[in-house]
Each structure stands twice: as structure tokens, then as C-alpha cells.
CSV table of C-alpha atoms in Angstrom, one decimal:
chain,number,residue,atom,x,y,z
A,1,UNK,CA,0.0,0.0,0.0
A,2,UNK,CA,2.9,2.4,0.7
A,3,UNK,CA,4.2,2.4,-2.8
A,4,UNK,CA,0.8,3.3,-3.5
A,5,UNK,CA,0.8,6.2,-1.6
A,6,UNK,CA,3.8,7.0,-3.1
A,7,UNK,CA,2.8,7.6,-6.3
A,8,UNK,CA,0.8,10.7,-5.2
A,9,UNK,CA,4.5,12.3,-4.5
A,10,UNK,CA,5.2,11.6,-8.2
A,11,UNK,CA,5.4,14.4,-10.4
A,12,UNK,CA,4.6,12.5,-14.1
A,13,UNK,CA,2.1,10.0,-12.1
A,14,UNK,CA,0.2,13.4,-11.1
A,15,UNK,CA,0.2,15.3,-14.2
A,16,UNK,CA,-1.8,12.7,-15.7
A,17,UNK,CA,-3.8,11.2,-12.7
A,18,UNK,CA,-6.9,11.6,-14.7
A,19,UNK,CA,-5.9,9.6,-17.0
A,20,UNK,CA,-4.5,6.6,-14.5
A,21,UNK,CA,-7.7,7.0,-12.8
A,22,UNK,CA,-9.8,6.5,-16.5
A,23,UNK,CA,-8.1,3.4,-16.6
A,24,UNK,CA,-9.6,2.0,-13.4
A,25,UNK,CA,-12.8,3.6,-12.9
A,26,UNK,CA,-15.9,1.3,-12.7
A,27,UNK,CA,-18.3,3.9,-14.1
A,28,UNK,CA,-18.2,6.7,-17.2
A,29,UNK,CA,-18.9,9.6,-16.9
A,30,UNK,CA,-21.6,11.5,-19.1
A,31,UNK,CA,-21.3,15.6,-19.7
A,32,UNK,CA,-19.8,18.4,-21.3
A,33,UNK,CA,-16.3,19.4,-20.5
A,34,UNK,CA,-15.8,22.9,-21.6
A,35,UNK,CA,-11.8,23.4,-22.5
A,36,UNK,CA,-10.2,26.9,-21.7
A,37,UNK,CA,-7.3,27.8,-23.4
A,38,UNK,CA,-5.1,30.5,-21.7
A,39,UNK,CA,-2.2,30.5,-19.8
A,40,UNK,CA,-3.5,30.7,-16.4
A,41,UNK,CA,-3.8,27.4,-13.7
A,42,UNK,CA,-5.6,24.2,-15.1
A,43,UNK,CA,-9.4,24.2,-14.5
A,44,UNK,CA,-12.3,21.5,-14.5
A,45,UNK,CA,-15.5,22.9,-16.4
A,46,UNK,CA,-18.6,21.1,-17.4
A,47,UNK,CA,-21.6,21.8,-19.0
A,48,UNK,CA,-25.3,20.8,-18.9
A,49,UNK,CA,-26.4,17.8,-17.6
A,50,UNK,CA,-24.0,15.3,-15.6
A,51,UNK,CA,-24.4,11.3,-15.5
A,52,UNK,CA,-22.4,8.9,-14.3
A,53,UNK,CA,-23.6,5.2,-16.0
A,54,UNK,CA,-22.2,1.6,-15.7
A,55,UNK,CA,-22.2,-1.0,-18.4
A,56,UNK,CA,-23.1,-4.6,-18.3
A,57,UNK,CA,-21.0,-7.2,-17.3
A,58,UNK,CA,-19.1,-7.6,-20.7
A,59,UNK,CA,-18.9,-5.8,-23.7
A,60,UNK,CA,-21.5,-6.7,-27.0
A,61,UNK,CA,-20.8,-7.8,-29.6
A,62,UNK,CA,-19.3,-5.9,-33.2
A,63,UNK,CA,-20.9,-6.5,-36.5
A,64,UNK,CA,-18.3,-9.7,-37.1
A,65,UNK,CA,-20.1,-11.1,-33.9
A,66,UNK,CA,-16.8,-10.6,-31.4
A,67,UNK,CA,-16.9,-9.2,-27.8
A,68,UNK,CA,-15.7,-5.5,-28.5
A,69,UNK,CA,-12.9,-4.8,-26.3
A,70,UNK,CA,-14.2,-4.4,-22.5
A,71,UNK,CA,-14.1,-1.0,-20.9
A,72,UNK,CA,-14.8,0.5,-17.1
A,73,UNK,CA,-15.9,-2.1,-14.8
A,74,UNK,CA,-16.0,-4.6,-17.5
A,75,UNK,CA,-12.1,-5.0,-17.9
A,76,UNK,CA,-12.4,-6.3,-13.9
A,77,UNK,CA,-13.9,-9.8,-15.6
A,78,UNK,CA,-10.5,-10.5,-16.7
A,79,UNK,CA,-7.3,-11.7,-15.1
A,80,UNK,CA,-5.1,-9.7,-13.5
A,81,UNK,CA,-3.1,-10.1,-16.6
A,82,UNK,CA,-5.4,-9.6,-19.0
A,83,UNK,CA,-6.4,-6.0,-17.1
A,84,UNK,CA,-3.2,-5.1,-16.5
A,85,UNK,CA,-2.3,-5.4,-20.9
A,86,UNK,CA,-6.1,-3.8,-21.8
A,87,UNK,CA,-5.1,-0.7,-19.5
A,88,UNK,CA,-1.9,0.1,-20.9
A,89,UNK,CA,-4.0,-0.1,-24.3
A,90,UNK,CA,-5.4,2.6,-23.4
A,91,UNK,CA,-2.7,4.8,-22.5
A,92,UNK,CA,0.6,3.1,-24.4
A,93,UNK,CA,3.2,6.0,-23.8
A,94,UNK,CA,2.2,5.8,-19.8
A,95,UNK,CA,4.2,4.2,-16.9
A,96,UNK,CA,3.5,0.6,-16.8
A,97,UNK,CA,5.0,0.2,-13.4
A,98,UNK,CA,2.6,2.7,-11.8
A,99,UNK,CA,-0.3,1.1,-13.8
A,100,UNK,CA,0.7,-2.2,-12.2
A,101,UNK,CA,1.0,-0.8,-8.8
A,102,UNK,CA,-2.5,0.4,-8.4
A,103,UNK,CA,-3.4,-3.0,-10.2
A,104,UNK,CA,-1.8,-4.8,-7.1
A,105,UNK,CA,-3.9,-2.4,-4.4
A,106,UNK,CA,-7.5,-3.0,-6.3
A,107,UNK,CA,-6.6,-6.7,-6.8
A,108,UNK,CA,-5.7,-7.2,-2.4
A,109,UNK,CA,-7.9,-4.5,-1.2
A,110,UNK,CA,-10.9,-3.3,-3.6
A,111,UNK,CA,-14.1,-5.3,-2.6
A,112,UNK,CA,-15.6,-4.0,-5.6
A,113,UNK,CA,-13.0,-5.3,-7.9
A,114,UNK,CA,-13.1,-8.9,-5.9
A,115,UNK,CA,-16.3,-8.9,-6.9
A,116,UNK,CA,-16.5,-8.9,-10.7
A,117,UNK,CA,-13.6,-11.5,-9.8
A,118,UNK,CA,-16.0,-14.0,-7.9
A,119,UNK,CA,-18.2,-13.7,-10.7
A,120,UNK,CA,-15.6,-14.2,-13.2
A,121,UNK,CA,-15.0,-17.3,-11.4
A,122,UNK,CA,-18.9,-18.5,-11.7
A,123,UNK,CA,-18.8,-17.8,-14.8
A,124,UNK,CA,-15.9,-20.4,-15.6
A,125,UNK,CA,-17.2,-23.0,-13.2
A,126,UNK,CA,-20.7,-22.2,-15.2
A,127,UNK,CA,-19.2,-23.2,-18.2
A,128,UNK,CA,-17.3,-25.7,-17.3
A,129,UNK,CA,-20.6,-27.5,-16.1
A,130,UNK,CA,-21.9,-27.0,-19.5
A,131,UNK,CA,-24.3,-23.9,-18.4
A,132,UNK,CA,-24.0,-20.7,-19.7
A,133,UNK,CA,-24.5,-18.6,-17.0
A,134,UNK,CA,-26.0,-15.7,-18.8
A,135,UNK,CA,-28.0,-15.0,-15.8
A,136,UNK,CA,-26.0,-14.0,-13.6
A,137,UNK,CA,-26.2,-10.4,-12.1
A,138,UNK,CA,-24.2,-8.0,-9.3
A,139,UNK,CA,-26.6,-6.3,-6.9
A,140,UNK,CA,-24.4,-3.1,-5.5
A,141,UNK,CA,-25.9,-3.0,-2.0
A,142,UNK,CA,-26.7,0.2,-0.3
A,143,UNK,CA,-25.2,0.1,2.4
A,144,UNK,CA,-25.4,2.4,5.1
A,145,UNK,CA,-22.6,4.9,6.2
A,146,UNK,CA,-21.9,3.4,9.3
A,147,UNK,CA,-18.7,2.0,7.3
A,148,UNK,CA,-16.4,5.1,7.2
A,149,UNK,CA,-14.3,4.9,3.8
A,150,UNK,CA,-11.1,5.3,5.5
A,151,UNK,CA,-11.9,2.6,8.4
A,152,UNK,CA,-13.1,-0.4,8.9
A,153,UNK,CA,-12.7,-1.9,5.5
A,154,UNK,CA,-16.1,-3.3,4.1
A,155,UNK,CA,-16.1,-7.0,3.2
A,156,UNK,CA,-17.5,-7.7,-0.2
A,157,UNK,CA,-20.9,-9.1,1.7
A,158,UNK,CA,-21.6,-5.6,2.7
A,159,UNK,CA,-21.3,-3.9,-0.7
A,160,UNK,CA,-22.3,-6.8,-3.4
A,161,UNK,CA,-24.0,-9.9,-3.8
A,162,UNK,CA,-24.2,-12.2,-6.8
A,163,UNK,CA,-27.2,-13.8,-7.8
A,164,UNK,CA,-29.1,-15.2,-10.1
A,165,UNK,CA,-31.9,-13.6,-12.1
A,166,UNK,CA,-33.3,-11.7,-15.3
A,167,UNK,CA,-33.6,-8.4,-13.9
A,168,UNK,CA,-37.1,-8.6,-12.6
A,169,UNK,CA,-36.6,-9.8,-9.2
A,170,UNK,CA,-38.0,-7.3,-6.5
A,171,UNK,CA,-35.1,-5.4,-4.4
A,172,UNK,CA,-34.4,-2.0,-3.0
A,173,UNK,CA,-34.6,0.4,-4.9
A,174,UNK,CA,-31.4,1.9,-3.8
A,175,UNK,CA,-29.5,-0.9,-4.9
A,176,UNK,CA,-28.2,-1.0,-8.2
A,177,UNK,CA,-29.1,-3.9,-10.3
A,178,UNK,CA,-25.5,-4.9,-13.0
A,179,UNK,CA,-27.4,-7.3,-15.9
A,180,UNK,CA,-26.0,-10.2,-16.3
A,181,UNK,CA,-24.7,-11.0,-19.7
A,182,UNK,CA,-26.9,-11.4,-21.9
A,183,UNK,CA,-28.0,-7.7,-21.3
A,184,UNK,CA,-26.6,-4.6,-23.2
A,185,UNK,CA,-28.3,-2.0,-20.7
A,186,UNK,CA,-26.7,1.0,-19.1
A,187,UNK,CA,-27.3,1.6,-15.6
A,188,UNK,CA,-27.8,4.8,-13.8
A,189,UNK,CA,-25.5,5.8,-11.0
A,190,UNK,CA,-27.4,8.5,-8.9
A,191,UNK,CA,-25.8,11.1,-6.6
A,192,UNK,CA,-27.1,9.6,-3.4
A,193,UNK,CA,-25.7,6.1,-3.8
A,194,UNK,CA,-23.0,5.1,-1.3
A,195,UNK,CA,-21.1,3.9,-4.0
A,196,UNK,CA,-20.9,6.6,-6.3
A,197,UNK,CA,-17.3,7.9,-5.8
A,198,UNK,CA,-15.7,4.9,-4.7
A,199,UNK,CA,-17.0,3.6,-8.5
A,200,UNK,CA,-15.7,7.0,-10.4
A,201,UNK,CA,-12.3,7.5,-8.0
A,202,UNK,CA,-11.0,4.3,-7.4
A,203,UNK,CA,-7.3,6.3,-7.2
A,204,UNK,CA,-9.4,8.3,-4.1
A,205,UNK,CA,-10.8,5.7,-3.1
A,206,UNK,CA,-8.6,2.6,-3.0
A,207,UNK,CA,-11.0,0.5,-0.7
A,208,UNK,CA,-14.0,1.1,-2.5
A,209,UNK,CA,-15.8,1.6,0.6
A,210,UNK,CA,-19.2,3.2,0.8
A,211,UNK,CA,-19.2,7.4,1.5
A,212,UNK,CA,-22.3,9.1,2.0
A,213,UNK,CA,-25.9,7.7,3.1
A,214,UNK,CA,-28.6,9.5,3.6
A,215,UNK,CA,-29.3,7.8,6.5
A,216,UNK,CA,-26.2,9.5,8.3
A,217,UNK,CA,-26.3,11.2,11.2
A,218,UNK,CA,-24.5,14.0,13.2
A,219,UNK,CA,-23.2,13.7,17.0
A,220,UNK,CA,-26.1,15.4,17.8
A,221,UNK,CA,-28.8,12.7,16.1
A,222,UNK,CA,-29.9,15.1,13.2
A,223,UNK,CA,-29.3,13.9,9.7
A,224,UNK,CA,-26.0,14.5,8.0
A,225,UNK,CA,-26.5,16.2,4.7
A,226,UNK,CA,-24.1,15.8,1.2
A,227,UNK,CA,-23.3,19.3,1.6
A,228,UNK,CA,-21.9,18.9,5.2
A,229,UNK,CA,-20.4,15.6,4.3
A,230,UNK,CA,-18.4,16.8,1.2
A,231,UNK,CA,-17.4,20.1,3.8
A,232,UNK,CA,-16.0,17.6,6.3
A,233,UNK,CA,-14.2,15.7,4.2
A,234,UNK,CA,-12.6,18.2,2.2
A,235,UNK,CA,-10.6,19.3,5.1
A,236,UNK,CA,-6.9,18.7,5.4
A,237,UNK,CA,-5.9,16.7,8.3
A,238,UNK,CA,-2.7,16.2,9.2
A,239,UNK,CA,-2.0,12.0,9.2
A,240,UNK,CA,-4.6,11.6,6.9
A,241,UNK,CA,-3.8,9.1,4.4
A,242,UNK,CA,-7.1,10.0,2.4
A,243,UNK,CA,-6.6,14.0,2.9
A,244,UNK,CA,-3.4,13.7,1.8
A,245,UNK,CA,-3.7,11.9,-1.4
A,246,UNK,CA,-6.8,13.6,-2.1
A,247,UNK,CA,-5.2,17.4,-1.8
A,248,UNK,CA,-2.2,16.3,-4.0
A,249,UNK,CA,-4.3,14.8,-6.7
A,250,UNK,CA,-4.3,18.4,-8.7
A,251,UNK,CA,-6.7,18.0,-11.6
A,252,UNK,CA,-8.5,14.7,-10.2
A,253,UNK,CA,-8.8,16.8,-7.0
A,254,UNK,CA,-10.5,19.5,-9.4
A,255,UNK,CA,-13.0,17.0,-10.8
A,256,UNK,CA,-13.7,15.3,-7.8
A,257,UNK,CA,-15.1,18.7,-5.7
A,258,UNK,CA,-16.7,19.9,-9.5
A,259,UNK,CA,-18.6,16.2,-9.6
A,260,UNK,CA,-19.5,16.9,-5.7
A,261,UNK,CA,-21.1,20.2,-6.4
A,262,UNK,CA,-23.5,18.9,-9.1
A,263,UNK,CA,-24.0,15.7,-6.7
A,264,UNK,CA,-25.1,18.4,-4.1
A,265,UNK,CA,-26.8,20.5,-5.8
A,266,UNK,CA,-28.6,17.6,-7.5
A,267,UNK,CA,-29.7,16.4,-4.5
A,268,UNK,CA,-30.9,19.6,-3.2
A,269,UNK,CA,-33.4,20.1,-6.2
A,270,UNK,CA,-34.8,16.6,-6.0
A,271,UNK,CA,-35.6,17.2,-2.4
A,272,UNK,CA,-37.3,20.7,-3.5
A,273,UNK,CA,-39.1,19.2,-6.7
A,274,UNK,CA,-40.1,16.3,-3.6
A,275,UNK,CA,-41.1,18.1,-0.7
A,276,UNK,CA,-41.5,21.7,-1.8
A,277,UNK,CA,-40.5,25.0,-0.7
């Protein structure tokens, strides 16, 4: 984990953390990113509306009937080798030893990424058995924010199960519902699941451990809000792994707060269009 950590005190690693990041996120992200040119310090704009989707469990198929090549969360159904060669497709001129080092911390440490592995390995015991296990799906679990994401790492229990089903099976509607193979739908991401960042930040979020639940409280016993939660954690403490990595992450830093604005201020207008004035 150190040499992790390290890589944050990396000048090249830095200047393109957004791009190391793209090549382990679980979600994409949908908007408009506005580009200014100038001279002045590096900014993260965006326009219009801002989504955040993830894919099925494997890519569909090209017009020669081949699996395109897998992207986001998808590239986690393959071997540690085989993620390791499709992400440094993606980026060829970048450092394969600092690819391979944040490969190593999601592979021991990311529940999330264990669990597209456990259901790589049903898959293979599904065919071996002469099944096909096309129906096969990962229920993300909304869990509540008891976990803190910098303590008390989740087990993969707490965040996913595996099951079986076509889609239509009755669960919370907080959960979010991966299709299983033989599905080519896009699911939804919204601003108040526990999830969200750990699935867009995985560099910021190493343990893929829940953040924010509505279902939070303060001290006190009143409800914890996005607004207050972003505040608190964007606060530099000193002997924070998490504040530390997160403040030196320069323009993944920059996208992270823009992406916790819209979240908040997202939130804020469904509860107005919900409740009223």
C-alpha cells in the first residue's frame, strides 16, 4: 500500500492522474467538458447535464459477432493479466510500473474489484458445467454509512451480492441492479448512492468503501447532509492518508469537488421538486 501512496508524491504520475484513474474507474462519466485555453492554472469545467452510467458485465458484440474490447468495470472480468495489458492499451506512452502498482492495491484491497472477480469465477465453473450462465447479475448494496471509507474496510458481503436472475426480481430500490450477460443496458449511478465515488475515483478511493448515506447522522442525532459531508471531508488533516492523497491529486482533486457540487446540488433540487419549498 505504501508504494501506493507514493505515487501521489510523483510528479509525471500526477500530471496525468486523470488519465490513470480513467483506466480503473468502474463507471463513465456522461457531460460536457468545456476546455479553456489561456495560460493561467488548469481548471475542470462542465456543461449541462451530468451522468455517471455503468455497463453490463461484458462488452456486446461488433458487427463480425466478437466481444468489443471491455471497458470501465468490465475490464475487472478478466485476469489480472489480462487488465493489466487492456489498461496500458489505453494509455501506451504511460508508466506501466505505476499502472501495475495500483493494479496490485485493487486486486488485495478493492471489494468491488473482488467482486467482478468472484463472478468471473462462476462464470468459468458455469461453463465448465456446460451452463452458460448468462443470468447471472451484481446487486451493489446500499449500504449504510456506518462503514467510514477510510476505516473499517467493508467485506464484499456488505457492498455486493451475486445472484441469479433476469432483472425482474424485487429489491431496494437503492440498490443497483448490474445485468448479467446477456444484457446490453446501461445503468444509472445516482448522486445519493453510497457507491458513487468509490465507482468513479478508485485512485481516491482505494477500498471502494461506501461514503455518504442518507441515513447519516451527526453527534447530535440530526441527519447528516451531502453538503456537510463533502465540507467535512474536504478538510486537510494532518496524518490523513485520504486527505493527503486527495489534496495532492491536482486535476483529479479539481474533478472530484466539481462532480460533488453537481452531486449536491442535485440532491438539493430533487428534495425541492419532492417536498416543496
Amino acid at each position: 500500500m505504501q508504494a501506493f501512496k507514493d505515487l501521489f508524491r510523483q510528479r509525471n504520475f500526477i500530471e496525468h492522474i486523470r488519465q490513470y484513474n480513467a483506466q480503473f474507474n468502474f463507471t463513465s462519466i456522461g457531460t460536457n467538458e468545456v476546455k479553456h485555453s489561456g495560460s493561467g492554472p488548469k481548471t475542470y469545467c462542465i456543461q449541462g447535464q451530468l451522468t455517471h452510467n455503468i455497463g453490463p458485465l461484458q462488452p456486446s458484440l461488433n458487427r463480425s459477432g466478437n466481444l468489443r474490447q471491455p471497458s470501465f468495470a468490465q475490464i475487472y472480468m478478466h485476469t489480472s493479466e489480462e487488465q493489466l495489458q487492456h489498461r496500458r492499451n489505453m494509455f501506451p506512452a504511460f508508466s506501466s510500473r505505476y499502472t501495475a502498482t495500483i493494479q496490485r492495491v485493487m486486486d488485495l484491497h478493492n471489494p468491488l474489484a473482488r467482486t467482478y472477480a468472484t463472478t468471473k469465477e462462476r462464470l468459468r465453473r458455469a461453463e465448465a458445467d456446460g451452463t452458460s450462465g448468462g443470468n447471472l447479475q451484481i446487486v451493489l448494496k446500499a449500504v449504510g454509512g456506518a462503514q467510514a471509507r477510510t476505516h473499517n474496510l467493508p467485506t464484499v458481503a456488505q457492498l455486493a451480492v451475486i445472484m441469479e436472475g433476469d432483472g425482474s426480481e424485487p429489491t431496494e430500490g437503492r440498490h443497483v441492479v448490474l445485468q448479467s450477460l446477456n444484457s446490453n443496458r446501461f445503468t444509472a449511478i445516482r448522486e445519493t448512492n453510497p457507491l458513487h465515488d468509490s465507482l468513479q475515483f478508485p485512485l481516491l478511493f482505494p477500498m471502494g468503501g461506501p461514503g455518504w448515506e442518507y441515513t447519516m447522522t451527526k453527534t447530535d442525532g440530526k441527519s447528516l447532509s451531502l453538503r456537510a459531508f463533502f465540507n467535512y471531508w474536504l478538510q486537510e488533516r494532518d496524518g490523513d492518508d485520504f486527505s493527503d492523497m486527495l489534496h495532492r491529486s491536482s486535476m483529479l482533486f479539481k474533478m472530484y469537488t466539481t462532480v460533488g457540487f453537481v452531486r449536491v446540488e442535485t440532491n438539493r433540487l430533487r428534495y425541492i421538486s419532492q417536498n416543496g419549498d
